[in-house]
Short mmCIF file of C-alpha atoms in Angstrom, two decimals:
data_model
loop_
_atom_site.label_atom_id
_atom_site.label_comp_id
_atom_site.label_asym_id
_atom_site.label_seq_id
_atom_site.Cartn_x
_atom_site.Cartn_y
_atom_site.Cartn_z
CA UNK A 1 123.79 124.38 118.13
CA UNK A 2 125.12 125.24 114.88
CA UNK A 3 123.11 122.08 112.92
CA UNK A 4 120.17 124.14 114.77
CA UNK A 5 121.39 127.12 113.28
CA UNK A 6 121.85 126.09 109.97
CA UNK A 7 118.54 124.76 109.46
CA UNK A 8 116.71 127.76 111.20
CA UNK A 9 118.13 129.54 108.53
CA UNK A 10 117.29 127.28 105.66
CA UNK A 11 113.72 127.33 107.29
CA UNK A 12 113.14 130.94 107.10
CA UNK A 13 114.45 130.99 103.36
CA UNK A 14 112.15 128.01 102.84
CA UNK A 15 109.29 129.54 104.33
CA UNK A 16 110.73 132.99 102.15
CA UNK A 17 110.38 131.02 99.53
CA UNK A 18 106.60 129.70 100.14
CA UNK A 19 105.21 133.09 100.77
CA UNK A 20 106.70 134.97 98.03
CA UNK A 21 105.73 131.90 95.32
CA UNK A 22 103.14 129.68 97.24
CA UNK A 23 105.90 126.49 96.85
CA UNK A 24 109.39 126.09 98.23
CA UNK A 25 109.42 124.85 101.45
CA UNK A 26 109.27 121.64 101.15
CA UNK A 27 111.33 121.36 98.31
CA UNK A 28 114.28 123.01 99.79
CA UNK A 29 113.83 121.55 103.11
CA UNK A 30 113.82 118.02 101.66
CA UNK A 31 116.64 118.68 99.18
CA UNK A 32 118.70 119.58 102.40
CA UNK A 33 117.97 116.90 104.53
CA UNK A 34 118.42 114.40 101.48
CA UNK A 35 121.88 116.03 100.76
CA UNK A 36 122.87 114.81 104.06
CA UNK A 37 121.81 111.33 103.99
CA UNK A 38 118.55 110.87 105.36
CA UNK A 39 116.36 108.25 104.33
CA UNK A 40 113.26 109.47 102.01
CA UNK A 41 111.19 108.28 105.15
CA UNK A 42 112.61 110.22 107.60
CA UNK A 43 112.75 113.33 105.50
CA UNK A 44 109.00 113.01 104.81
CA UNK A 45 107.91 112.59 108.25
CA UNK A 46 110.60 115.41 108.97
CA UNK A 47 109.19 117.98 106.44
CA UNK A 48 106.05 117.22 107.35
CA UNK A 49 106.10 117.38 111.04
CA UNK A 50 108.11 121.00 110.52
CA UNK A 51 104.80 122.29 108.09
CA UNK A 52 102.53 121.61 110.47
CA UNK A 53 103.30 125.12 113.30
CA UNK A 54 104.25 126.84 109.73
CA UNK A 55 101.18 125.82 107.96
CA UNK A 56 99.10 126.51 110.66
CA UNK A 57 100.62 130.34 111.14
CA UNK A 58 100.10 130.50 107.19
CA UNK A 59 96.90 129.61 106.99
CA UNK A 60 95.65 131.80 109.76
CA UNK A 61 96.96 134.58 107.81
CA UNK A 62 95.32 133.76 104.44
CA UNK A 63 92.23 133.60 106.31
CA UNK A 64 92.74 137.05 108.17
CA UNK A 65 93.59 138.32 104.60
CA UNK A 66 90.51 136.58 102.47
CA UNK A 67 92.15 134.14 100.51
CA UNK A 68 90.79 131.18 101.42
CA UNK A 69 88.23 129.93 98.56
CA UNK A 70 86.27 127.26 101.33
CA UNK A 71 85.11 124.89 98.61
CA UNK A 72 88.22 124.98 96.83
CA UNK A 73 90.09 124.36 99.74
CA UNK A 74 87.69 121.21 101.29
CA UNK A 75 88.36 119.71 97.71
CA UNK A 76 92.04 119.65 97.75
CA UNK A 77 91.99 118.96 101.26
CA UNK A 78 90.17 116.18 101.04
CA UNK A 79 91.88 114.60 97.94
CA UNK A 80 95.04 115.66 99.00
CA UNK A 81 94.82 113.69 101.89
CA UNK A 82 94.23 110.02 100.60
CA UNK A 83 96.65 110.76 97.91
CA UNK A 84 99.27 111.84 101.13
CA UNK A 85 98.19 108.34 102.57
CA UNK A 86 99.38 106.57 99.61
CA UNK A 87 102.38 108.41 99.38
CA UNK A 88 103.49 107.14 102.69
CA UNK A 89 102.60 103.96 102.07
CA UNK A 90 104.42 104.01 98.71
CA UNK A 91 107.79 105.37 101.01
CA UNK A 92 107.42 102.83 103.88
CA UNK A 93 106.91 99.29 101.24
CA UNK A 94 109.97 99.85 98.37
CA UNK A 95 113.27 98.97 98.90
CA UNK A 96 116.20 102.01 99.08
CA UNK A 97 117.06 101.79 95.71
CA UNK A 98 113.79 101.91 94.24
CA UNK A 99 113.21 104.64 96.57
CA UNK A 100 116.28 106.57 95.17
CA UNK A 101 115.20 106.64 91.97
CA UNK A 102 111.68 107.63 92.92
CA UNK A 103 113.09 110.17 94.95
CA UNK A 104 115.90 111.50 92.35
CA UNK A 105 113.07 111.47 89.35
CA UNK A 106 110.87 113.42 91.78
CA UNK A 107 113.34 115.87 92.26
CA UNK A 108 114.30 116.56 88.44
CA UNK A 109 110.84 116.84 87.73
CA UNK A 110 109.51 119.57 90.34
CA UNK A 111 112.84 121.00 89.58
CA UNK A 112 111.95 121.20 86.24
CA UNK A 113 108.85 122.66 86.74
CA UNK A 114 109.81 125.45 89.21
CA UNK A 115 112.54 126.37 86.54
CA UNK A 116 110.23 126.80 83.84
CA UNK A 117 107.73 128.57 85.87
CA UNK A 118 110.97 131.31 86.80
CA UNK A 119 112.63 131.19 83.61
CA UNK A 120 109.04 131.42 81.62
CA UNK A 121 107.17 133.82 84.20
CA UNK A 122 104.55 131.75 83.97
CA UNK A 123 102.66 128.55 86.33
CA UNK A 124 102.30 125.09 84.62
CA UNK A 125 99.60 124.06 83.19
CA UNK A 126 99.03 120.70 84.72
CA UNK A 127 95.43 120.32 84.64
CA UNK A 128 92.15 121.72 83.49
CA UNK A 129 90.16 123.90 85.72
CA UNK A 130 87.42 121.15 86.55
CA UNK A 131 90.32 118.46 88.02
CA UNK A 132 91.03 120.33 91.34
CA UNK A 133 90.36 116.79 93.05
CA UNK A 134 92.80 115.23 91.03
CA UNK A 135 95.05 118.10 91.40
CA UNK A 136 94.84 117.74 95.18
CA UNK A 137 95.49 113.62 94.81
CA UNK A 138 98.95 114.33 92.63
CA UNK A 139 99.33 116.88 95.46
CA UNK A 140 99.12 114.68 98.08
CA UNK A 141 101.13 112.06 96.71
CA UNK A 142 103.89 113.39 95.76
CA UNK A 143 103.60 115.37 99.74
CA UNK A 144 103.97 111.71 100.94
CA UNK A 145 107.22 111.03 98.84
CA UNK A 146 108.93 113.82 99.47
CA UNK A 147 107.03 116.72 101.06
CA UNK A 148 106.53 119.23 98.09
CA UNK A 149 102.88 120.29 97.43
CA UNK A 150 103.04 123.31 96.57
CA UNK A 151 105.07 122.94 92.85
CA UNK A 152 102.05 120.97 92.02
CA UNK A 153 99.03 122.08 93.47
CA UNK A 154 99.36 125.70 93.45
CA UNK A 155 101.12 125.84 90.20
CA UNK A 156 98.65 123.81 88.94
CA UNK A 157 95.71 125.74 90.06
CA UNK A 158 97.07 129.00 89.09
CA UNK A 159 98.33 127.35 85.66
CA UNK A 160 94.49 126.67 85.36
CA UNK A 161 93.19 130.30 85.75
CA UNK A 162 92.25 130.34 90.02
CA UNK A 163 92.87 133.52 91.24
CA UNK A 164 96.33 133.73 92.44
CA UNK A 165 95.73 134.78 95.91
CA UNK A 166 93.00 132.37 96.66
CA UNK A 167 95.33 129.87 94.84
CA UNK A 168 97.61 130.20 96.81
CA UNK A 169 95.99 130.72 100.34
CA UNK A 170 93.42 127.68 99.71
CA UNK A 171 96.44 125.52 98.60
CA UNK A 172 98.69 126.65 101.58
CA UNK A 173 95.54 125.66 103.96
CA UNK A 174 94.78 122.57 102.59
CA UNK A 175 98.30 121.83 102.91
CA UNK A 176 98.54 121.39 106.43
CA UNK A 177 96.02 118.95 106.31
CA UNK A 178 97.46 116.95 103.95
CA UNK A 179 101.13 117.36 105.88
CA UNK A 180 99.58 116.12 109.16
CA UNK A 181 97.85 113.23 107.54
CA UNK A 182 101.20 112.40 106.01
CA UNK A 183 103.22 112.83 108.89
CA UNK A 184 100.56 110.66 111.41
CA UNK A 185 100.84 108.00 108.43
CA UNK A 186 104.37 107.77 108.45
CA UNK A 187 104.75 107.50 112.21
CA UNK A 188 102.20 104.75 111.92
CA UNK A 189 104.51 103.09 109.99
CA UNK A 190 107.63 103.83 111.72
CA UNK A 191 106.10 102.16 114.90
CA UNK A 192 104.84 99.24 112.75
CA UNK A 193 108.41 98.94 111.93
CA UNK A 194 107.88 99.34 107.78
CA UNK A 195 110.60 101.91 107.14
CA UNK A 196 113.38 99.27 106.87
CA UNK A 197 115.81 101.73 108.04
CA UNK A 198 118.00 101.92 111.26
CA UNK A 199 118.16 105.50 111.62
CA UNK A 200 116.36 106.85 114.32
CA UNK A 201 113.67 109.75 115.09
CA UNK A 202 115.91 111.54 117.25
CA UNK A 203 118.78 112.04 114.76
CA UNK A 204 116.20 114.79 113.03
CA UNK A 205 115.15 116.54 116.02
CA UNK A 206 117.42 119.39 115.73
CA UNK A 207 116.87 119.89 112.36
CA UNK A 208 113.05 120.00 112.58
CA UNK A 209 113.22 122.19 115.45
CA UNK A 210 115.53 124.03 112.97
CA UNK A 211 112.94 124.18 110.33
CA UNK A 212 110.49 125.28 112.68
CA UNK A 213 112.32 127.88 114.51
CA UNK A 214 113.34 129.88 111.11
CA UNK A 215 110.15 128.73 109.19
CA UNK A 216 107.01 130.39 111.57
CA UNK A 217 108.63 133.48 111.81
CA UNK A 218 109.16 133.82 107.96
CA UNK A 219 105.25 132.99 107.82
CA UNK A 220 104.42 135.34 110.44
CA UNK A 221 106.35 138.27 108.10
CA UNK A 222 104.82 136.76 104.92
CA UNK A 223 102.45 139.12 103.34
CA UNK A 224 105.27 141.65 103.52
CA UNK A 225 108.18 139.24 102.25
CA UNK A 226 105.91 137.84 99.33
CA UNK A 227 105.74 141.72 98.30
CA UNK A 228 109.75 142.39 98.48
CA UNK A 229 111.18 139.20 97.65
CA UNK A 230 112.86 138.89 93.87
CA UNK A 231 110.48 136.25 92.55
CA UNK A 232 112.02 135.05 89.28
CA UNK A 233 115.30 134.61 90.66
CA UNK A 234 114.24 133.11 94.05
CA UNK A 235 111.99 130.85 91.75
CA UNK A 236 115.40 129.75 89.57
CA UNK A 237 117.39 129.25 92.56
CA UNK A 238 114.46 126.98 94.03
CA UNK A 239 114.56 124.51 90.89
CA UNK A 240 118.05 124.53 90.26
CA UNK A 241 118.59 123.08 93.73
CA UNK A 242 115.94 120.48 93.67
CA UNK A 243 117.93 119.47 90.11
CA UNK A 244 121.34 119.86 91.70
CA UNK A 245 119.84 117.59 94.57
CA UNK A 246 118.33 114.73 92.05
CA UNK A 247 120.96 114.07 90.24
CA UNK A 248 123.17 113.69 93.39
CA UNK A 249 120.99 111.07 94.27
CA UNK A 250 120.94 109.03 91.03
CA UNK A 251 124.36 109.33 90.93
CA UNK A 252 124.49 107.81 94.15
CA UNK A 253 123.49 104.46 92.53
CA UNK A 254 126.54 104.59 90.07
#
């Protein structure tokens, strides 16, 4: 009950997180798990499979609130998911060490980003307007890896002059597509026996069910914690735990 506990609560600062900035979930929820020893697999699937109730609460209240651009959104979604595809791939074929420094140098670099974007006050630049399907690809790959969209995609849009709120509600929608494409993938896998790992499904139940449980009410409250919550320094504290979290894991290798 407390490992339930725990992770209830790191859901619903997670999912604090993702309303007030439109990124964070993932990234937190994945740095936790990874702290703790879980293959990058399992943590995928795990992140994933824990978006999917909160993504779909988001997303119905974007749409309730207008700030879902359709085109944009089919876009992303679409390119989002094959990248997501070959992100899961990428995580079922390499071998752990690979994998750690994929996952470490992953980690360092959204880090990175989300600290510039709080220290600076402003989104990344990571691509021109025009590249949204490209955008969504990066998206979607890096979602497979390690289950963080949002630092790219909606930084990236807004970074390339998209409305924020329609940024933000078209990425968060087109995120649950991607995450359940991602998460089927990886299962897919699992079964087919590619993860090379021995640690089980069920060892993550509690701490998806965690996720969950803390996560969908934090998106049900969202429009009204994105308009209290203390962005810059929630946006710091975000990137300077994925870094914390990446170097622990290259320094694993020492």
């Amino acid at each position: 009950m407390d490992l339930f506990l725990t992770f209830a609560l790191v859901g619903f600062i997670a999912q604090l997180a993702d309303s007030a900035l439109g990124m964070g979930f993932g990234v937190i929820s994945a740095s936790v798990l990874l702290a703790q020893g879980v293959p990058p697999p399992l943590v995928s699937a795990s992140v994933n499979a824990a978006k999917v109730p909160t993504g779909i609460v988001a997303g119905i209240s974007h749409a309730l609130n207008g700030n879902i651009d359709k085109a944009l959104f089919g876009r992303l979604a679409l390119a989002g998911a094959a990248g997501g595809i070959v992100g899961a791939l990428i995580l079922g074929e390499l071998k752990r060490p690979v994998l750690t420094v994929i996952i470490g140098g992953y980690l360092l670099l959204i880090g990175g980003l989300i600290l510039w974007r709080g220290l600076s006050g402003r989104a990344p630049r990571l691509l021109a307007t025009g590249r949204v399907s490209a955008l969504g690809a990066t998206g979607g790959l890096i979602e497979g890896i390690g289950g963080s969209w949002g630092p790219v995609v909606t930084s990236g849009l807004i970074g390339a002059g998209h409305e924020p709120r329609r940024a933000i509600g078209s990425s968060a929608l087109a995120e649950l597509v991607v995450s359940l494409t991602v998460f089927l993938a990886l299962m897919a896998g699992y079964h087919l026996g590619r993860w090379g790992t021995g640690r089980d499904l069920h060892e993550v139940l509690l701490p998806v069910a965690g996720l969950v449980a803390g996560g969908v009410p934090a998106a049900l409250l969202g429009g009204r914690l994105a308009a209290i919550a203390p962005r810059r320094p929630l946006t710091v504290a975000v990137g300077v735990l994925a870094i914390g979290i990446g170097l622990q894991r290259l320094a694993s290798l020492l």
